[in-house]
C-alpha cells in the first residue's frame, strides 16, 4: 500500500512539473507573438502599377491581378518555429522527433540546431499550431496567405522585401552565400532564426531562411476570384500555399523575385521527397518515384526524414490575449 501511495505521489509530482513546463513554454510563445492590426490593402504584385514592371517574374502570374482585401487583426509569431520548440511539443505529447534526411544530416549536422527553423510537412506543421490552440484555449493556426503578405508588407504597405527597410542586401539584412555556409555548412542552407534585423513590425526571416507553409490550398488563379473579406484560399486542391524564398534560388541585391513579399507558389503537402526503395527502381526519376509512392500518412512520411527547406510559423486569430499572456 505504501509503495502504491509513493508511486502515485511521484506521478503527481511529475505531472505538476510537466504542467509548469508547459505553462512556461506557452508564456514564452506568447511573448513572441506580434499583434497586427487589421485593415485593407492591395494584395498581389503592386510593382507593375507602382514601378512599371512586375516584381514576381516566372510564377505563372499567380500574384495577379492585384485586388483589394480587408482582413481582421491577428497575432503572428516573430520567429519561425524552431526545432527547440517543436522538440518540446513532441516530447510533451510523446510523438516522434522531427527527422532530417540522414544523408543531409551526416553532411551538415548544424542543420538540426535547436534554434534552426524546423522543417515538417504541412500536416505536422498545422498540428503543432493546433496543439498550441488546445493547450492555450486560443485560436492558433497556420497563417493564411493574406495574413502573411499583409504582415510582411508592414500592414499592406508598398514593401517589396520582408526586411528591416524593404531592401534585399546580401550580408546586411539577408545572408550572403558565405554567411550561410558558415551558419549551416553549405551555401544554400537554413540558419538559426533572428540573425538579421527584423521588419518594422518586429518579424524575422520574412525574406529568407526557407519558404513557409500557409493554411490555404494553392491555386495560381485564385486571385481572379478571391473574396474581399478575409480570404482563406480555395476549398480544396492538390498543393498547399507557400510564401517566402526557396533556399536553392539565386540571390542578388534587390533583384530576387522569389524573396519578395508578394511571391506565391504551392507544394504537395506531404513532402514525399524520399520514397524508400523507389529511387533506384526508377533510376532517380523524381516524378516516377513519387507517383509510385502510395504512402499517405504524414507521420509515416515524416519518419523518413525531410530535406530541410520548408518552414512555418503560427498565428492567433484573435484581437487580444488573456491577461495571463500579456
PDB file of C-alpha atoms in Angstrom:
ATOM      1  CA  UNK A   1       0.000   0.000   0.000  1.00  0.00           C
ATOM      2  CA  UNK A   2       2.853   2.348   0.886  1.00  0.00           C
ATOM      3  CA  UNK A   3       4.556   1.617  -2.448  1.00  0.00           C
ATOM      4  CA  UNK A   4       1.343   2.398  -4.304  1.00  0.00           C
ATOM      5  CA  UNK A   5       0.949   5.708  -2.457  1.00  0.00           C
ATOM      6  CA  UNK A   6       4.592   6.545  -3.205  1.00  0.00           C
ATOM      7  CA  UNK A   7       4.125   5.746  -6.899  1.00  0.00           C
ATOM      8  CA  UNK A   8       1.013   7.916  -7.098  1.00  0.00           C
ATOM      9  CA  UNK A   9       2.884  10.750  -5.377  1.00  0.00           C
ATOM     10  CA  UNK A  10       5.760  10.519  -7.874  1.00  0.00           C
ATOM     11  CA  UNK A  11       3.313  10.517 -10.780  1.00  0.00           C
ATOM     12  CA  UNK A  12       1.554  13.569  -9.332  1.00  0.00           C
ATOM     13  CA  UNK A  13       4.838  15.431  -8.876  1.00  0.00           C
ATOM     14  CA  UNK A  14       5.970  14.610 -12.437  1.00  0.00           C
ATOM     15  CA  UNK A  15       2.587  15.714 -13.741  1.00  0.00           C
ATOM     16  CA  UNK A  16       2.898  19.060 -11.926  1.00  0.00           C
ATOM     17  CA  UNK A  17       6.414  19.533 -13.296  1.00  0.00           C
ATOM     18  CA  UNK A  18       5.117  18.831 -16.792  1.00  0.00           C
ATOM     19  CA  UNK A  19       2.274  21.321 -16.334  1.00  0.00           C
ATOM     20  CA  UNK A  20       4.666  24.002 -15.092  1.00  0.00           C
ATOM     21  CA  UNK A  21       6.994  23.440 -18.060  1.00  0.00           C
ATOM     22  CA  UNK A  22       4.073  23.594 -20.478  1.00  0.00           C
ATOM     23  CA  UNK A  23       2.744  26.811 -18.966  1.00  0.00           C
ATOM     24  CA  UNK A  24       6.185  28.393 -19.120  1.00  0.00           C
ATOM     25  CA  UNK A  25       6.506  27.282 -22.733  1.00  0.00           C
ATOM     26  CA  UNK A  26       3.155  28.873 -23.576  1.00  0.00           C
ATOM     27  CA  UNK A  27       4.145  32.126 -21.879  1.00  0.00           C
ATOM     28  CA  UNK A  28       7.392  32.260 -23.850  1.00  0.00           C
ATOM     29  CA  UNK A  29       5.477  31.528 -27.049  1.00  0.00           C
ATOM     30  CA  UNK A  30       3.054  34.378 -26.340  1.00  0.00           C
ATOM     31  CA  UNK A  31       5.942  36.791 -25.770  1.00  0.00           C
ATOM     32  CA  UNK A  32       6.991  36.177 -29.353  1.00  0.00           C
ATOM     33  CA  UNK A  33       3.566  36.889 -30.866  1.00  0.00           C
ATOM     34  CA  UNK A  34       3.219  40.260 -32.607  1.00  0.00           C
ATOM     35  CA  UNK A  35      -0.203  41.893 -32.953  1.00  0.00           C
ATOM     36  CA  UNK A  36      -1.034  43.057 -36.473  1.00  0.00           C
ATOM     37  CA  UNK A  37      -3.938  45.464 -36.615  1.00  0.00           C
ATOM     38  CA  UNK A  38      -6.380  44.598 -39.395  1.00  0.00           C
ATOM     39  CA  UNK A  39      -7.216  46.777 -42.364  1.00  0.00           C
ATOM     40  CA  UNK A  40      -7.471  46.933 -46.155  1.00  0.00           C
ATOM     41  CA  UNK A  41      -4.702  46.797 -48.755  1.00  0.00           C
ATOM     42  CA  UNK A  42      -3.993  45.961 -52.372  1.00  0.00           C
ATOM     43  CA  UNK A  43      -2.827  42.338 -52.352  1.00  0.00           C
ATOM     44  CA  UNK A  44      -0.563  40.998 -55.083  1.00  0.00           C
ATOM     45  CA  UNK A  45       2.250  42.265 -57.277  1.00  0.00           C
ATOM     46  CA  UNK A  46       1.790  46.001 -56.940  1.00  0.00           C
ATOM     47  CA  UNK A  47       5.133  46.665 -58.639  1.00  0.00           C
ATOM     48  CA  UNK A  48       3.637  46.817 -62.128  1.00  0.00           C
ATOM     49  CA  UNK A  49       1.345  49.672 -61.130  1.00  0.00           C
ATOM     50  CA  UNK A  50       3.802  51.467 -58.883  1.00  0.00           C
ATOM     51  CA  UNK A  51       7.076  50.946 -60.760  1.00  0.00           C
ATOM     52  CA  UNK A  52       6.225  49.931 -64.330  1.00  0.00           C
ATOM     53  CA  UNK A  53       7.363  46.297 -64.125  1.00  0.00           C
ATOM     54  CA  UNK A  54       6.372  43.295 -62.000  1.00  0.00           C
ATOM     55  CA  UNK A  55       8.426  42.061 -59.055  1.00  0.00           C
ATOM     56  CA  UNK A  56       7.343  38.422 -59.252  1.00  0.00           C
ATOM     57  CA  UNK A  57       8.696  37.115 -62.545  1.00  0.00           C
ATOM     58  CA  UNK A  58       8.199  33.473 -63.578  1.00  0.00           C
ATOM     59  CA  UNK A  59       5.439  32.474 -61.174  1.00  0.00           C
ATOM     60  CA  UNK A  60       2.720  31.924 -63.784  1.00  0.00           C
ATOM     61  CA  UNK A  61       1.100  35.271 -62.964  1.00  0.00           C
ATOM     62  CA  UNK A  62      -0.044  33.814 -59.628  1.00  0.00           C
ATOM     63  CA  UNK A  63       0.404  37.221 -57.967  1.00  0.00           C
ATOM     64  CA  UNK A  64      -2.032  38.892 -60.386  1.00  0.00           C
ATOM     65  CA  UNK A  65      -4.472  40.515 -60.563  1.00  0.00           C
ATOM     66  CA  UNK A  66      -3.842  42.967 -57.758  1.00  0.00           C
ATOM     67  CA  UNK A  67      -7.038  43.155 -55.708  1.00  0.00           C
ATOM     68  CA  UNK A  68      -8.244  44.963 -52.604  1.00  0.00           C
ATOM     69  CA  UNK A  69      -8.582  42.799 -49.498  1.00  0.00           C
ATOM     70  CA  UNK A  70      -9.794  43.536 -45.970  1.00  0.00           C
ATOM     71  CA  UNK A  71      -8.777  41.363 -43.032  1.00  0.00           C
ATOM     72  CA  UNK A  72      -9.237  41.238 -39.273  1.00  0.00           C
ATOM     73  CA  UNK A  73      -6.436  41.810 -36.799  1.00  0.00           C
ATOM     74  CA  UNK A  74      -4.348  38.832 -35.665  1.00  0.00           C
ATOM     75  CA  UNK A  75      -1.146  37.841 -33.901  1.00  0.00           C
ATOM     76  CA  UNK A  76       1.782  36.308 -35.769  1.00  0.00           C
ATOM     77  CA  UNK A  77       4.973  34.783 -34.412  1.00  0.00           C
ATOM     78  CA  UNK A  78       8.049  36.944 -34.782  1.00  0.00           C
ATOM     79  CA  UNK A  79      10.114  33.788 -35.433  1.00  0.00           C
ATOM     80  CA  UNK A  80       9.681  30.652 -37.483  1.00  0.00           C
ATOM     81  CA  UNK A  81       9.069  27.601 -35.275  1.00  0.00           C
ATOM     82  CA  UNK A  82      12.428  26.148 -34.240  1.00  0.00           C
ATOM     83  CA  UNK A  83      13.495  22.584 -33.563  1.00  0.00           C
ATOM     84  CA  UNK A  84      13.755  23.510 -29.887  1.00  0.00           C
ATOM     85  CA  UNK A  85      10.077  24.443 -29.768  1.00  0.00           C
ATOM     86  CA  UNK A  86       8.965  21.509 -31.897  1.00  0.00           C
ATOM     87  CA  UNK A  87      11.028  19.082 -29.808  1.00  0.00           C
ATOM     88  CA  UNK A  88       9.270  20.318 -26.658  1.00  0.00           C
ATOM     89  CA  UNK A  89       5.924  19.597 -28.325  1.00  0.00           C
ATOM     90  CA  UNK A  90       6.889  16.093 -29.439  1.00  0.00           C
ATOM     91  CA  UNK A  91       8.330  15.280 -26.027  1.00  0.00           C
ATOM     92  CA  UNK A  92       5.309  16.513 -24.080  1.00  0.00           C
ATOM     93  CA  UNK A  93       2.926  14.703 -26.458  1.00  0.00           C
ATOM     94  CA  UNK A  94       5.080  11.554 -26.743  1.00  0.00           C
ATOM     95  CA  UNK A  95       5.447  11.919 -30.519  1.00  0.00           C
ATOM     96  CA  UNK A  96       8.480  11.017 -32.657  1.00  0.00           C
ATOM     97  CA  UNK A  97      11.044  13.772 -33.048  1.00  0.00           C
ATOM     98  CA  UNK A  98      11.314  15.507 -36.393  1.00  0.00           C
ATOM     99  CA  UNK A  99      13.988  13.960 -38.571  1.00  0.00           C
ATOM    100  CA  UNK A 100      16.250  15.399 -41.221  1.00  0.00           C
ATOM    101  CA  UNK A 101      17.170  13.160 -44.129  1.00  0.00           C
ATOM    102  CA  UNK A 102      20.169  11.121 -42.967  1.00  0.00           C
ATOM    103  CA  UNK A 103      22.391  11.967 -45.910  1.00  0.00           C
ATOM    104  CA  UNK A 104      21.893  15.683 -45.316  1.00  0.00           C
ATOM    105  CA  UNK A 105      22.323  15.388 -41.570  1.00  0.00           C
ATOM    106  CA  UNK A 106      25.566  13.422 -41.971  1.00  0.00           C
ATOM    107  CA  UNK A 107      26.976  16.115 -44.256  1.00  0.00           C
ATOM    108  CA  UNK A 108      25.580  19.132 -42.415  1.00  0.00           C
ATOM    109  CA  UNK A 109      24.850  18.310 -38.748  1.00  0.00           C
ATOM    110  CA  UNK A 110      24.374  22.008 -37.911  1.00  0.00           C
ATOM    111  CA  UNK A 111      21.028  21.920 -39.729  1.00  0.00           C
ATOM    112  CA  UNK A 112      19.411  20.250 -36.681  1.00  0.00           C
ATOM    113  CA  UNK A 113      20.491  23.081 -34.381  1.00  0.00           C
ATOM    114  CA  UNK A 114      17.889  23.858 -31.723  1.00  0.00           C
ATOM    115  CA  UNK A 115      17.400  27.423 -32.967  1.00  0.00           C
ATOM    116  CA  UNK A 116      17.199  26.482 -36.645  1.00  0.00           C
ATOM    117  CA  UNK A 117      13.761  26.564 -38.295  1.00  0.00           C
ATOM    118  CA  UNK A 118      12.021  23.199 -38.142  1.00  0.00           C
ATOM    119  CA  UNK A 119      11.138  21.509 -41.437  1.00  0.00           C
ATOM    120  CA  UNK A 120       7.941  19.455 -41.410  1.00  0.00           C
ATOM    121  CA  UNK A 121       5.252  18.621 -43.924  1.00  0.00           C
ATOM    122  CA  UNK A 122       2.042  20.619 -43.917  1.00  0.00           C
ATOM    123  CA  UNK A 123       0.040  18.380 -41.592  1.00  0.00           C
ATOM    124  CA  UNK A 124       2.734  18.176 -38.917  1.00  0.00           C
ATOM    125  CA  UNK A 125       3.173  21.946 -39.089  1.00  0.00           C
ATOM    126  CA  UNK A 126      -0.552  22.559 -38.744  1.00  0.00           C
ATOM    127  CA  UNK A 127      -0.755  20.034 -35.887  1.00  0.00           C
ATOM    128  CA  UNK A 128       1.853  21.975 -33.935  1.00  0.00           C
ATOM    129  CA  UNK A 129      -0.166  25.202 -34.222  1.00  0.00           C
ATOM    130  CA  UNK A 130      -3.358  23.326 -33.318  1.00  0.00           C
ATOM    131  CA  UNK A 131      -1.627  21.858 -30.255  1.00  0.00           C
ATOM    132  CA  UNK A 132      -0.870  25.401 -29.126  1.00  0.00           C
ATOM    133  CA  UNK A 133      -4.566  26.154 -29.623  1.00  0.00           C
ATOM    134  CA  UNK A 134      -5.592  23.177 -27.491  1.00  0.00           C
ATOM    135  CA  UNK A 135      -3.187  23.995 -24.670  1.00  0.00           C
ATOM    136  CA  UNK A 136      -3.821  27.757 -24.591  1.00  0.00           C
ATOM    137  CA  UNK A 137      -7.500  27.888 -25.498  1.00  0.00           C
ATOM    138  CA  UNK A 138      -6.633  30.456 -28.184  1.00  0.00           C
ATOM    139  CA  UNK A 139      -7.308  30.114 -31.952  1.00  0.00           C
ATOM    140  CA  UNK A 140      -3.787  29.248 -33.136  1.00  0.00           C
ATOM    141  CA  UNK A 141      -3.355  28.141 -36.742  1.00  0.00           C
ATOM    142  CA  UNK A 142      -1.049  28.432 -39.712  1.00  0.00           C
ATOM    143  CA  UNK A 143      -1.320  31.875 -41.329  1.00  0.00           C
ATOM    144  CA  UNK A 144      -3.411  32.452 -44.415  1.00  0.00           C
ATOM    145  CA  UNK A 145      -1.687  33.911 -47.445  1.00  0.00           C
ATOM    146  CA  UNK A 146      -3.378  37.253 -46.896  1.00  0.00           C
ATOM    147  CA  UNK A 147      -2.216  37.390 -43.264  1.00  0.00           C
ATOM    148  CA  UNK A 148       1.362  36.551 -44.200  1.00  0.00           C
ATOM    149  CA  UNK A 149       1.593  39.084 -47.035  1.00  0.00           C
ATOM    150  CA  UNK A 150      -0.130  41.822 -45.026  1.00  0.00           C
ATOM    151  CA  UNK A 151       2.301  41.292 -42.141  1.00  0.00           C
ATOM    152  CA  UNK A 152       5.374  41.001 -44.392  1.00  0.00           C
ATOM    153  CA  UNK A 153       4.416  44.283 -46.053  1.00  0.00           C
ATOM    154  CA  UNK A 154       4.103  46.100 -42.704  1.00  0.00           C
ATOM    155  CA  UNK A 155       0.299  46.136 -42.809  1.00  0.00           C
ATOM    156  CA  UNK A 156      -0.011  46.202 -46.572  1.00  0.00           C
ATOM    157  CA  UNK A 157       2.413  48.973 -47.489  1.00  0.00           C
ATOM    158  CA  UNK A 158       4.479  49.098 -50.678  1.00  0.00           C
ATOM    159  CA  UNK A 159       7.177  46.835 -49.240  1.00  0.00           C
ATOM    160  CA  UNK A 160       8.986  44.603 -51.714  1.00  0.00           C
ATOM    161  CA  UNK A 161      11.086  42.540 -49.303  1.00  0.00           C
ATOM    162  CA  UNK A 162      10.246  41.491 -45.754  1.00  0.00           C
ATOM    163  CA  UNK A 163      13.334  43.051 -44.213  1.00  0.00           C
ATOM    164  CA  UNK A 164      14.019  45.954 -41.871  1.00  0.00           C
ATOM    165  CA  UNK A 165      13.963  48.524 -44.689  1.00  0.00           C
ATOM    166  CA  UNK A 166      12.265  46.735 -47.588  1.00  0.00           C
ATOM    167  CA  UNK A 167      15.606  46.209 -49.349  1.00  0.00           C
ATOM    168  CA  UNK A 168      17.297  42.871 -50.057  1.00  0.00           C
ATOM    169  CA  UNK A 169      21.006  43.412 -49.456  1.00  0.00           C
ATOM    170  CA  UNK A 170      23.281  40.388 -49.135  1.00  0.00           C
ATOM    171  CA  UNK A 171      25.288  40.335 -45.944  1.00  0.00           C
ATOM    172  CA  UNK A 172      23.298  43.219 -44.457  1.00  0.00           C
ATOM    173  CA  UNK A 173      19.699  42.164 -43.889  1.00  0.00           C
ATOM    174  CA  UNK A 174      19.841  38.736 -45.567  1.00  0.00           C
ATOM    175  CA  UNK A 175      22.776  36.326 -45.538  1.00  0.00           C
ATOM    176  CA  UNK A 176      25.400  36.165 -48.246  1.00  0.00           C
ATOM    177  CA  UNK A 177      26.353  32.719 -49.539  1.00  0.00           C
ATOM    178  CA  UNK A 178      29.492  32.869 -47.399  1.00  0.00           C
ATOM    179  CA  UNK A 179      27.462  33.611 -44.278  1.00  0.00           C
ATOM    180  CA  UNK A 180      25.005  30.814 -44.987  1.00  0.00           C
ATOM    181  CA  UNK A 181      27.865  28.389 -45.419  1.00  0.00           C
ATOM    182  CA  UNK A 182      29.229  29.476 -42.068  1.00  0.00           C
ATOM    183  CA  UNK A 183      25.856  29.027 -40.390  1.00  0.00           C
ATOM    184  CA  UNK A 184      24.850  25.629 -41.769  1.00  0.00           C
ATOM    185  CA  UNK A 185      27.844  24.163 -43.574  1.00  0.00           C
ATOM    186  CA  UNK A 186      26.674  24.805 -47.119  1.00  0.00           C
ATOM    187  CA  UNK A 187      25.796  27.928 -49.040  1.00  0.00           C
ATOM    188  CA  UNK A 188      22.085  27.338 -49.552  1.00  0.00           C
ATOM    189  CA  UNK A 189      21.009  26.020 -46.191  1.00  0.00           C
ATOM    190  CA  UNK A 190      18.841  27.270 -43.377  1.00  0.00           C
ATOM    191  CA  UNK A 191      20.290  29.138 -40.411  1.00  0.00           C
ATOM    192  CA  UNK A 192      19.362  30.000 -36.834  1.00  0.00           C
ATOM    193  CA  UNK A 193      16.413  32.362 -36.560  1.00  0.00           C
ATOM    194  CA  UNK A 194      16.862  36.026 -35.709  1.00  0.00           C
ATOM    195  CA  UNK A 195      20.333  36.519 -37.235  1.00  0.00           C
ATOM    196  CA  UNK A 196      19.339  39.598 -39.230  1.00  0.00           C
ATOM    197  CA  UNK A 197      17.280  42.717 -38.430  1.00  0.00           C
ATOM    198  CA  UNK A 198      13.529  42.371 -38.012  1.00  0.00           C
ATOM    199  CA  UNK A 199      10.897  44.085 -40.125  1.00  0.00           C
ATOM    200  CA  UNK A 200       9.271  47.265 -38.879  1.00  0.00           C
ATOM    201  CA  UNK A 201       6.577  45.103 -37.275  1.00  0.00           C
ATOM    202  CA  UNK A 202       9.235  43.043 -35.471  1.00  0.00           C
ATOM    203  CA  UNK A 203       9.143  39.908 -37.651  1.00  0.00           C
ATOM    204  CA  UNK A 204      12.246  37.913 -38.551  1.00  0.00           C
ATOM    205  CA  UNK A 205      13.185  35.956 -41.676  1.00  0.00           C
ATOM    206  CA  UNK A 206      10.286  37.063 -43.848  1.00  0.00           C
ATOM    207  CA  UNK A 207      12.648  37.356 -46.849  1.00  0.00           C
ATOM    208  CA  UNK A 208      14.586  34.133 -46.437  1.00  0.00           C
ATOM    209  CA  UNK A 209      15.501  31.134 -44.294  1.00  0.00           C
ATOM    210  CA  UNK A 210      13.109  28.806 -46.108  1.00  0.00           C
ATOM    211  CA  UNK A 211       9.618  29.020 -47.504  1.00  0.00           C
ATOM    212  CA  UNK A 212       6.693  28.874 -45.080  1.00  0.00           C
ATOM    213  CA  UNK A 213       3.527  26.783 -45.131  1.00  0.00           C
ATOM    214  CA  UNK A 214       0.242  28.645 -45.358  1.00  0.00           C
ATOM    215  CA  UNK A 215      -3.147  27.377 -44.247  1.00  0.00           C
ATOM    216  CA  UNK A 216      -4.583  27.832 -47.763  1.00  0.00           C
ATOM    217  CA  UNK A 217      -4.854  25.384 -50.595  1.00  0.00           C
ATOM    218  CA  UNK A 218      -2.912  26.773 -53.541  1.00  0.00           C
ATOM    219  CA  UNK A 219      -4.303  27.858 -56.889  1.00  0.00           C
ATOM    220  CA  UNK A 220      -2.359  30.040 -59.292  1.00  0.00           C
ATOM    221  CA  UNK A 221      -5.673  31.549 -60.475  1.00  0.00           C
ATOM    222  CA  UNK A 222      -7.138  32.211 -57.004  1.00  0.00           C
ATOM    223  CA  UNK A 223      -6.655  35.970 -57.206  1.00  0.00           C
ATOM    224  CA  UNK A 224      -9.045  36.091 -60.158  1.00  0.00           C
ATOM    225  CA  UNK A 225     -11.993  35.310 -57.864  1.00  0.00           C
ATOM    226  CA  UNK A 226     -10.701  35.847 -54.319  1.00  0.00           C
ATOM    227  CA  UNK A 227     -13.252  37.127 -51.771  1.00  0.00           C
ATOM    228  CA  UNK A 228     -12.604  40.624 -50.487  1.00  0.00           C
ATOM    229  CA  UNK A 229     -13.046  39.874 -46.769  1.00  0.00           C
ATOM    230  CA  UNK A 230     -10.597  37.514 -45.001  1.00  0.00           C
ATOM    231  CA  UNK A 231      -9.865  35.245 -47.994  1.00  0.00           C
ATOM    232  CA  UNK A 232      -8.620  31.813 -46.958  1.00  0.00           C
ATOM    233  CA  UNK A 233      -7.841  30.136 -50.278  1.00  0.00           C
ATOM    234  CA  UNK A 234      -9.756  27.564 -52.348  1.00  0.00           C
ATOM    235  CA  UNK A 235     -11.921  24.961 -50.633  1.00  0.00           C
ATOM    236  CA  UNK A 236      -9.737  22.124 -51.934  1.00  0.00           C
ATOM    237  CA  UNK A 237      -6.665  21.427 -54.023  1.00  0.00           C
ATOM    238  CA  UNK A 238      -3.608  19.255 -54.504  1.00  0.00           C
ATOM    239  CA  UNK A 239      -0.985  21.687 -53.169  1.00  0.00           C
ATOM    240  CA  UNK A 240      -0.727  23.923 -50.128  1.00  0.00           C
ATOM    241  CA  UNK A 241       0.432  27.507 -50.482  1.00  0.00           C
ATOM    242  CA  UNK A 242       3.973  28.562 -49.690  1.00  0.00           C
ATOM    243  CA  UNK A 243       5.317  32.047 -49.048  1.00  0.00           C
ATOM    244  CA  UNK A 244       8.901  33.248 -48.936  1.00  0.00           C
ATOM    245  CA  UNK A 245      12.045  32.398 -50.834  1.00  0.00           C
ATOM    246  CA  UNK A 246      13.060  28.821 -51.746  1.00  0.00           C
ATOM    247  CA  UNK A 247      16.515  28.260 -50.266  1.00  0.00           C
ATOM    248  CA  UNK A 248      18.018  26.998 -53.537  1.00  0.00           C
ATOM    249  CA  UNK A 249      17.119  30.126 -55.520  1.00  0.00           C
ATOM    250  CA  UNK A 250      19.840  32.511 -56.630  1.00  0.00           C
ATOM    251  CA  UNK A 251      20.175  35.812 -54.840  1.00  0.00           C
ATOM    252  CA  UNK A 252      21.255  39.300 -55.806  1.00  0.00           C
ATOM    253  CA  UNK A 253      20.771  42.653 -54.150  1.00  0.00           C
ATOM    254  CA  UNK A 254      17.238  43.968 -54.732  1.00  0.00           C
ATOM    255  CA  UNK A 255      16.771  41.637 -57.724  1.00  0.00           C
ATOM    256  CA  UNK A 256      15.474  38.392 -56.246  1.00  0.00           C
ATOM    257  CA  UNK A 257      11.838  37.924 -57.282  1.00  0.00           C
ATOM    258  CA  UNK A 258      11.100  34.830 -55.192  1.00  0.00           C
ATOM    259  CA  UNK A 259      12.107  36.645 -51.986  1.00  0.00           C
ATOM    260  CA  UNK A 260       9.515  39.391 -52.483  1.00  0.00           C
ATOM    261  CA  UNK A 261       6.582  39.784 -50.136  1.00  0.00           C
ATOM    262  CA  UNK A 262       4.061  39.049 -52.897  1.00  0.00           C
ATOM    263  CA  UNK A 263       5.634  35.934 -54.449  1.00  0.00           C
ATOM    264  CA  UNK A 264       3.456  32.842 -54.027  1.00  0.00           C
ATOM    265  CA  UNK A 265       3.661  29.221 -55.055  1.00  0.00           C
ATOM    266  CA  UNK A 266       2.453  25.800 -53.902  1.00  0.00           C
ATOM    267  CA  UNK A 267       3.747  22.364 -52.980  1.00  0.00           C
ATOM    268  CA  UNK A 268       2.412  18.864 -52.443  1.00  0.00           C
ATOM    269  CA  UNK A 269       1.679  18.948 -48.688  1.00  0.00           C
ATOM    270  CA  UNK A 270       3.004  15.522 -47.683  1.00  0.00           C
ATOM    271  CA  UNK A 271       6.554  16.313 -48.878  1.00  0.00           C
ATOM    272  CA  UNK A 272       7.193  12.811 -50.170  1.00  0.00           C
ATOM    273  CA  UNK A 273      10.756  13.588 -51.237  1.00  0.00           C
ATOM    274  CA  UNK A 274      12.402  10.359 -50.095  1.00  0.00           C
ATOM    275  CA  UNK A 275      10.298   7.384 -51.264  1.00  0.00           C
ATOM    276  CA  UNK A 276      12.179   4.351 -49.890  1.00  0.00           C
ATOM    277  CA  UNK A 277      13.313   1.828 -52.469  1.00  0.00           C
ATOM    278  CA  UNK A 278      11.814   3.760 -55.368  1.00  0.00           C
ATOM    279  CA  UNK A 279      14.721   5.981 -56.352  1.00  0.00           C
ATOM    280  CA  UNK A 280      16.792   3.070 -57.606  1.00  0.00           C
ATOM    281  CA  UNK A 281      13.782   1.342 -59.166  1.00  0.00           C
ATOM    282  CA  UNK A 282      13.044   4.388 -61.287  1.00  0.00           C
ATOM    283  CA  UNK A 283      16.714   5.336 -61.804  1.00  0.00           C
ATOM    284  CA  UNK A 284      16.433   8.583 -59.875  1.00  0.00           C
ATOM    285  CA  UNK A 285      13.414   9.877 -61.813  1.00  0.00           C
ATOM    286  CA  UNK A 286      11.716  12.065 -59.198  1.00  0.00           C
ATOM    287  CA  UNK A 287       8.291  12.239 -60.847  1.00  0.00           C
ATOM    288  CA  UNK A 288       8.039   8.488 -61.419  1.00  0.00           C
ATOM    289  CA  UNK A 289       9.328   7.617 -57.944  1.00  0.00           C
ATOM    290  CA  UNK A 290       6.937   9.971 -56.128  1.00  0.00           C
ATOM    291  CA  UNK A 291       3.991   8.870 -58.314  1.00  0.00           C
ATOM    292  CA  UNK A 292       4.675   5.266 -57.300  1.00  0.00           C
ATOM    293  CA  UNK A 293       4.859   6.190 -53.607  1.00  0.00           C
ATOM    294  CA  UNK A 294       1.433   5.261 -52.181  1.00  0.00           C
ATOM    295  CA  UNK A 295       2.100   6.279 -48.570  1.00  0.00           C
ATOM    296  CA  UNK A 296      -0.390   8.940 -47.429  1.00  0.00           C
ATOM    297  CA  UNK A 297       0.134   9.085 -43.654  1.00  0.00           C
ATOM    298  CA  UNK A 298       2.001  12.361 -42.955  1.00  0.00           C
ATOM    299  CA  UNK A 299       3.572  10.931 -39.791  1.00  0.00           C
ATOM    300  CA  UNK A 300       4.886   7.821 -41.516  1.00  0.00           C
ATOM    301  CA  UNK A 301       6.339  10.012 -44.246  1.00  0.00           C
ATOM    302  CA  UNK A 302       7.993  12.132 -41.539  1.00  0.00           C
ATOM    303  CA  UNK A 303       9.830   9.029 -40.293  1.00  0.00           C
ATOM    304  CA  UNK A 304      11.889   9.077 -43.498  1.00  0.00           C
ATOM    305  CA  UNK A 305      13.310  12.482 -42.665  1.00  0.00           C
ATOM    306  CA  UNK A 306      12.868  15.734 -44.539  1.00  0.00           C
ATOM    307  CA  UNK A 307      15.214  17.729 -46.689  1.00  0.00           C
ATOM    308  CA  UNK A 308      15.491  20.925 -44.597  1.00  0.00           C
ATOM    309  CA  UNK A 309      13.879  23.703 -46.591  1.00  0.00           C
ATOM    310  CA  UNK A 310      10.177  24.385 -45.857  1.00  0.00           C
ATOM    311  CA  UNK A 311       9.467  26.096 -42.536  1.00  0.00           C
ATOM    312  CA  UNK A 312       6.450  27.562 -40.741  1.00  0.00           C
ATOM    313  CA  UNK A 313       5.179  29.944 -38.093  1.00  0.00           C
ATOM    314  CA  UNK A 314       1.817  30.246 -36.339  1.00  0.00           C
ATOM    315  CA  UNK A 315      -0.812  32.944 -35.948  1.00  0.00           C
ATOM    316  CA  UNK A 316      -3.534  33.595 -33.380  1.00  0.00           C
ATOM    317  CA  UNK A 317      -6.817  34.675 -34.914  1.00  0.00           C
ATOM    318  CA  UNK A 318      -7.775  36.972 -32.066  1.00  0.00           C
ATOM    319  CA  UNK A 319      -7.913  40.682 -31.292  1.00  0.00           C
ATOM    320  CA  UNK A 320      -6.425  40.398 -27.800  1.00  0.00           C
ATOM    321  CA  UNK A 321      -4.809  37.903 -25.431  1.00  0.00           C
ATOM    322  CA  UNK A 322      -5.899  36.833 -21.923  1.00  0.00           C
ATOM    323  CA  UNK A 323      -4.339  38.807 -19.109  1.00  0.00           C
ATOM    324  CA  UNK A 324      -2.022  35.961 -18.077  1.00  0.00           C
ATOM    325  CA  UNK A 325      -0.328  36.038 -21.508  1.00  0.00           C
ATOM    326  CA  UNK A 326       0.083  39.796 -21.875  1.00  0.00           C
TER     327      UNK A 326
END
